[in-house]
mmCIF file of N, CA and C in Angstrom:
data_model
loop_
_atom_site.group_PDB
_atom_site.id
_atom_site.type_symbol
_atom_site.label_atom_id
_atom_site.label_comp_id
_atom_site.label_asym_id
_atom_site.label_seq_id
_atom_site.Cartn_x
_atom_site.Cartn_y
_atom_site.Cartn_z
ATOM 1 N N MET E 1 0.821 -1.183 0.003
ATOM 2 C CA MET E 1 -0.095 0.046 0.026
ATOM 3 C C MET E 1 0.887 1.204 -0.048
ATOM 4 N N ALA E 2 0.619 2.194 -0.842
ATOM 5 C CA ALA E 2 1.460 3.384 -1.031
ATOM 6 C C ALA E 2 1.134 4.381 0.143
ATOM 7 N N GLU E 3 2.226 5.027 0.626
ATOM 8 C CA GLU E 3 2.063 6.026 1.702
ATOM 9 C C GLU E 3 1.458 7.228 1.126
ATOM 10 N N GLN E 4 0.505 7.868 1.863
ATOM 11 C CA GLN E 4 -0.067 9.104 1.397
ATOM 12 C C GLN E 4 0.931 10.193 1.724
ATOM 13 N N PRO E 5 1.001 11.258 0.915
ATOM 14 C CA PRO E 5 1.920 12.357 1.220
ATOM 15 C C PRO E 5 1.342 13.150 2.412
ATOM 16 N N LYS E 6 2.213 13.630 3.202
ATOM 17 C CA LYS E 6 1.784 14.467 4.397
ATOM 18 C C LYS E 6 1.195 15.744 3.909
ATOM 19 N N ARG E 7 0.132 16.032 4.537
ATOM 20 C CA ARG E 7 -0.531 17.275 4.221
ATOM 21 C C ARG E 7 0.188 18.523 4.861
ATOM 22 N N LYS E 8 0.248 19.572 4.141
ATOM 23 C CA LYS E 8 0.928 20.710 4.615
ATOM 24 C C LYS E 8 -0.154 21.518 5.390
ATOM 25 N N THR E 9 0.087 21.971 6.549
ATOM 26 C CA THR E 9 -0.857 22.752 7.237
ATOM 27 C C THR E 9 -0.431 24.204 7.228
ATOM 28 N N LYS E 10 -1.406 24.948 7.106
ATOM 29 C CA LYS E 10 -1.221 26.536 7.055
ATOM 30 C C LYS E 10 -1.936 27.105 8.177
ATOM 31 N N THR E 11 -1.271 28.165 8.733
ATOM 32 C CA THR E 11 -1.945 28.919 9.793
ATOM 33 C C THR E 11 -2.884 29.818 9.073
ATOM 34 N N SER E 12 -4.092 29.883 9.715
ATOM 35 C CA SER E 12 -5.069 30.695 9.051
ATOM 36 C C SER E 12 -4.741 32.155 9.165
ATOM 37 N N SER E 13 -5.333 32.970 8.260
ATOM 38 C CA SER E 13 -5.133 34.445 8.278
ATOM 39 C C SER E 13 -5.663 34.964 9.601
ATOM 40 N N GLU E 14 -6.779 34.332 10.091
ATOM 41 C CA GLU E 14 -7.271 34.825 11.402
ATOM 42 C C GLU E 14 -6.348 34.791 12.496
ATOM 43 N N VAL E 15 -5.589 33.674 12.565
ATOM 44 C CA VAL E 15 -4.617 33.448 13.625
ATOM 45 C C VAL E 15 -3.542 34.373 13.460
ATOM 46 N N LYS E 16 -3.043 34.590 12.260
ATOM 47 C CA LYS E 16 -1.914 35.493 11.997
ATOM 48 C C LYS E 16 -2.326 36.897 12.362
ATOM 49 N N ASN E 17 -3.527 37.310 11.911
ATOM 50 C CA ASN E 17 -4.033 38.672 12.236
ATOM 51 C C ASN E 17 -4.111 38.925 13.814
ATOM 52 N N ARG E 18 -4.589 37.857 14.416
ATOM 53 C CA ARG E 18 -4.743 38.065 16.023
ATOM 54 C C ARG E 18 -3.350 38.135 16.595
ATOM 55 N N TYR E 19 -2.402 37.386 16.142
ATOM 56 C CA TYR E 19 -1.005 37.475 16.623
ATOM 57 C C TYR E 19 -0.477 38.934 16.321
ATOM 58 N N ASN E 20 -0.582 39.332 15.062
ATOM 59 C CA ASN E 20 -0.032 40.642 14.707
ATOM 60 C C ASN E 20 -0.702 41.715 15.576
ATOM 61 N N LYS E 21 -1.972 41.670 15.819
ATOM 62 C CA LYS E 21 -2.743 42.662 16.493
ATOM 63 C C LYS E 21 -2.152 42.681 18.001
ATOM 64 N N LYS E 22 -1.836 41.476 18.597
ATOM 65 C CA LYS E 22 -1.402 41.450 19.838
ATOM 66 C C LYS E 22 0.057 41.969 20.062
ATOM 67 N N VAL E 23 0.901 41.670 19.062
ATOM 68 C CA VAL E 23 2.356 41.991 19.206
ATOM 69 C C VAL E 23 2.761 43.333 18.537
ATOM 70 N N TYR E 24 2.123 43.717 17.524
ATOM 71 C CA TYR E 24 2.510 44.903 16.754
ATOM 72 C C TYR E 24 1.529 46.038 16.893
ATOM 73 N N ASP E 25 1.967 47.212 16.571
ATOM 74 C CA ASP E 25 1.131 48.420 16.376
ATOM 75 C C ASP E 25 1.442 49.068 15.144
ATOM 76 N N SER E 26 0.570 49.929 14.635
ATOM 77 C CA SER E 26 0.955 50.513 13.303
ATOM 78 C C SER E 26 1.022 51.977 13.551
ATOM 79 N N ILE E 27 1.929 52.636 12.698
ATOM 80 C CA ILE E 27 2.110 54.020 12.788
ATOM 81 C C ILE E 27 1.866 54.574 11.335
ATOM 82 N N THR E 28 0.975 55.553 11.137
ATOM 83 C CA THR E 28 0.635 55.988 9.834
ATOM 84 C C THR E 28 1.310 57.359 9.601
ATOM 85 N N VAL E 29 1.881 57.534 8.472
ATOM 86 C CA VAL E 29 2.627 58.825 8.151
ATOM 87 C C VAL E 29 2.081 59.258 6.788
ATOM 88 N N ARG E 30 1.790 60.513 6.663
ATOM 89 C CA ARG E 30 1.432 61.031 5.375
ATOM 90 C C ARG E 30 2.504 61.954 4.885
ATOM 91 N N VAL E 31 2.979 61.630 3.672
ATOM 92 C CA VAL E 31 4.100 62.396 3.051
ATOM 93 C C VAL E 31 3.601 62.759 1.626
ATOM 94 N N PRO E 32 4.290 63.716 1.099
ATOM 95 C CA PRO E 32 3.934 64.072 -0.310
ATOM 96 C C PRO E 32 4.166 62.926 -1.232
ATOM 97 N N LYS E 33 3.366 62.816 -2.287
ATOM 98 C CA LYS E 33 3.385 61.662 -3.255
ATOM 99 C C LYS E 33 4.693 61.448 -3.837
ATOM 100 N N ASP E 34 5.355 62.614 -4.229
ATOM 101 C CA ASP E 34 6.706 62.455 -4.860
ATOM 102 C C ASP E 34 7.777 61.879 -3.937
ATOM 103 N N LEU E 35 7.742 62.227 -2.637
ATOM 104 C CA LEU E 35 8.612 61.690 -1.617
ATOM 105 C C LEU E 35 8.382 60.233 -1.405
ATOM 106 N N ALA E 36 7.021 59.913 -1.267
ATOM 107 C CA ALA E 36 6.650 58.496 -1.072
ATOM 108 C C ALA E 36 7.170 57.598 -2.242
ATOM 109 N N GLN E 37 7.008 58.116 -3.490
ATOM 110 C CA GLN E 37 7.406 57.394 -4.598
ATOM 111 C C GLN E 37 8.983 57.151 -4.634
ATOM 112 N N ALA E 38 9.706 58.289 -4.416
ATOM 113 C CA ALA E 38 11.127 58.166 -4.346
ATOM 114 C C ALA E 38 11.537 57.203 -3.212
ATOM 115 N N PHE E 39 10.932 57.133 -2.137
ATOM 116 C CA PHE E 39 11.277 56.277 -1.085
ATOM 117 C C PHE E 39 11.052 54.750 -1.439
ATOM 118 N N LYS E 40 9.901 54.524 -2.081
ATOM 119 C CA LYS E 40 9.568 53.209 -2.479
ATOM 120 C C LYS E 40 10.512 52.675 -3.514
ATOM 121 N N GLN E 41 10.876 53.538 -4.522
ATOM 122 C CA GLN E 41 11.780 53.186 -5.626
ATOM 123 C C GLN E 41 13.151 52.873 -5.167
ATOM 124 N N LYS E 42 13.642 53.768 -4.132
ATOM 125 C CA LYS E 42 14.936 53.445 -3.632
ATOM 126 C C LYS E 42 15.012 52.154 -2.842
ATOM 127 N N CYS E 43 13.948 51.934 -2.067
ATOM 128 C CA CYS E 43 13.870 50.672 -1.242
ATOM 129 C C CYS E 43 13.883 49.517 -2.231
ATOM 130 N N ASN E 44 13.087 49.525 -3.277
ATOM 131 C CA ASN E 44 13.044 48.431 -4.255
ATOM 132 C C ASN E 44 14.479 48.339 -4.917
ATOM 133 N N GLU E 45 15.083 49.404 -5.377
ATOM 134 C CA GLU E 45 16.364 49.212 -6.009
ATOM 135 C C GLU E 45 17.405 48.622 -5.148
ATOM 136 N N GLN E 46 17.312 48.916 -3.824
ATOM 137 C CA GLN E 46 18.339 48.420 -2.872
ATOM 138 C C GLN E 46 17.871 46.975 -2.245
ATOM 139 N N GLY E 47 16.659 46.667 -2.553
ATOM 140 C CA GLY E 47 16.135 45.416 -1.947
ATOM 141 C C GLY E 47 15.991 45.464 -0.467
ATOM 142 N N ILE E 48 15.589 46.649 0.037
ATOM 143 C CA ILE E 48 15.384 46.887 1.415
ATOM 144 C C ILE E 48 13.911 47.081 1.722
ATOM 145 N N PRO E 49 13.337 46.304 2.677
ATOM 146 C CA PRO E 49 11.901 46.453 3.065
ATOM 147 C C PRO E 49 11.689 47.919 3.564
ATOM 148 N N GLN E 50 10.685 48.544 3.255
ATOM 149 C CA GLN E 50 10.309 49.829 3.622
ATOM 150 C C GLN E 50 10.246 49.900 5.136
ATOM 151 N N ALA E 51 9.629 48.986 5.780
ATOM 152 C CA ALA E 51 9.522 48.956 7.188
ATOM 153 C C ALA E 51 10.765 48.861 7.943
ATOM 154 N N GLN E 52 11.761 48.226 7.329
ATOM 155 C CA GLN E 52 13.155 48.281 7.907
ATOM 156 C C GLN E 52 13.715 49.645 8.129
ATOM 157 N N ILE E 53 13.495 50.504 7.122
ATOM 158 C CA ILE E 53 14.055 51.918 7.154
ATOM 159 C C ILE E 53 13.287 52.623 8.277
ATOM 160 N N VAL E 54 12.012 52.502 8.275
ATOM 161 C CA VAL E 54 11.180 53.253 9.339
ATOM 162 C C VAL E 54 11.656 52.764 10.737
ATOM 163 N N LYS E 55 11.748 51.399 10.878
ATOM 164 C CA LYS E 55 12.157 50.874 12.198
ATOM 165 C C LYS E 55 13.515 51.438 12.714
ATOM 166 N N LYS E 56 14.450 51.427 11.729
ATOM 167 C CA LYS E 56 15.788 51.941 12.022
ATOM 168 C C LYS E 56 15.745 53.465 12.466
ATOM 169 N N ALA E 57 14.974 54.258 11.692
ATOM 170 C CA ALA E 57 14.863 55.615 12.044
ATOM 171 C C ALA E 57 14.232 55.805 13.416
ATOM 172 N N ILE E 58 13.229 54.986 13.721
ATOM 173 C CA ILE E 58 12.620 55.107 15.069
ATOM 174 C C ILE E 58 13.563 54.775 16.189
ATOM 175 N N ASN E 59 14.313 53.596 16.004
ATOM 176 C CA ASN E 59 15.349 53.145 16.897
ATOM 177 C C ASN E 59 16.479 54.165 17.138
ATOM 178 N N ASP E 60 16.921 54.712 16.015
ATOM 179 C CA ASP E 60 17.973 55.739 16.049
ATOM 180 C C ASP E 60 17.409 56.939 16.938
ATOM 181 N N PHE E 61 16.205 57.421 16.600
ATOM 182 C CA PHE E 61 15.678 58.589 17.331
ATOM 183 C C PHE E 61 15.528 58.185 18.848
ATOM 184 N N LEU E 62 15.038 57.084 19.206
ATOM 185 C CA LEU E 62 14.941 56.702 20.664
ATOM 186 C C LEU E 62 16.211 56.565 21.384
ATOM 187 N N ASN E 63 17.222 56.185 20.636
ATOM 188 C CA ASN E 63 18.551 56.055 21.235
ATOM 189 C C ASN E 63 19.444 57.196 21.237
ATOM 190 N N GLU E 64 18.931 58.269 20.702
ATOM 191 C CA GLU E 64 19.714 59.586 20.771
ATOM 192 C C GLU E 64 20.002 60.023 22.239
ATOM 193 N N GLN E 65 21.149 60.648 22.340
ATOM 194 C CA GLN E 65 21.431 61.112 23.810
ATOM 195 C C GLN E 65 21.613 62.567 23.907
#
């Protein structure tokens, strides 16, 4: 008798959303469209996630002396 392949299990979006809501918060920033476009383009060109830049800026600001 042939073995059945193992089923891959996926975490539901609901569970992921609940976790994200518990662990993370969001910060909304409004900037001029040209600035946003330039930011997104440079992040894409350098392969850097946009959130990484924002997180670094926040950490740098909080660690200023």
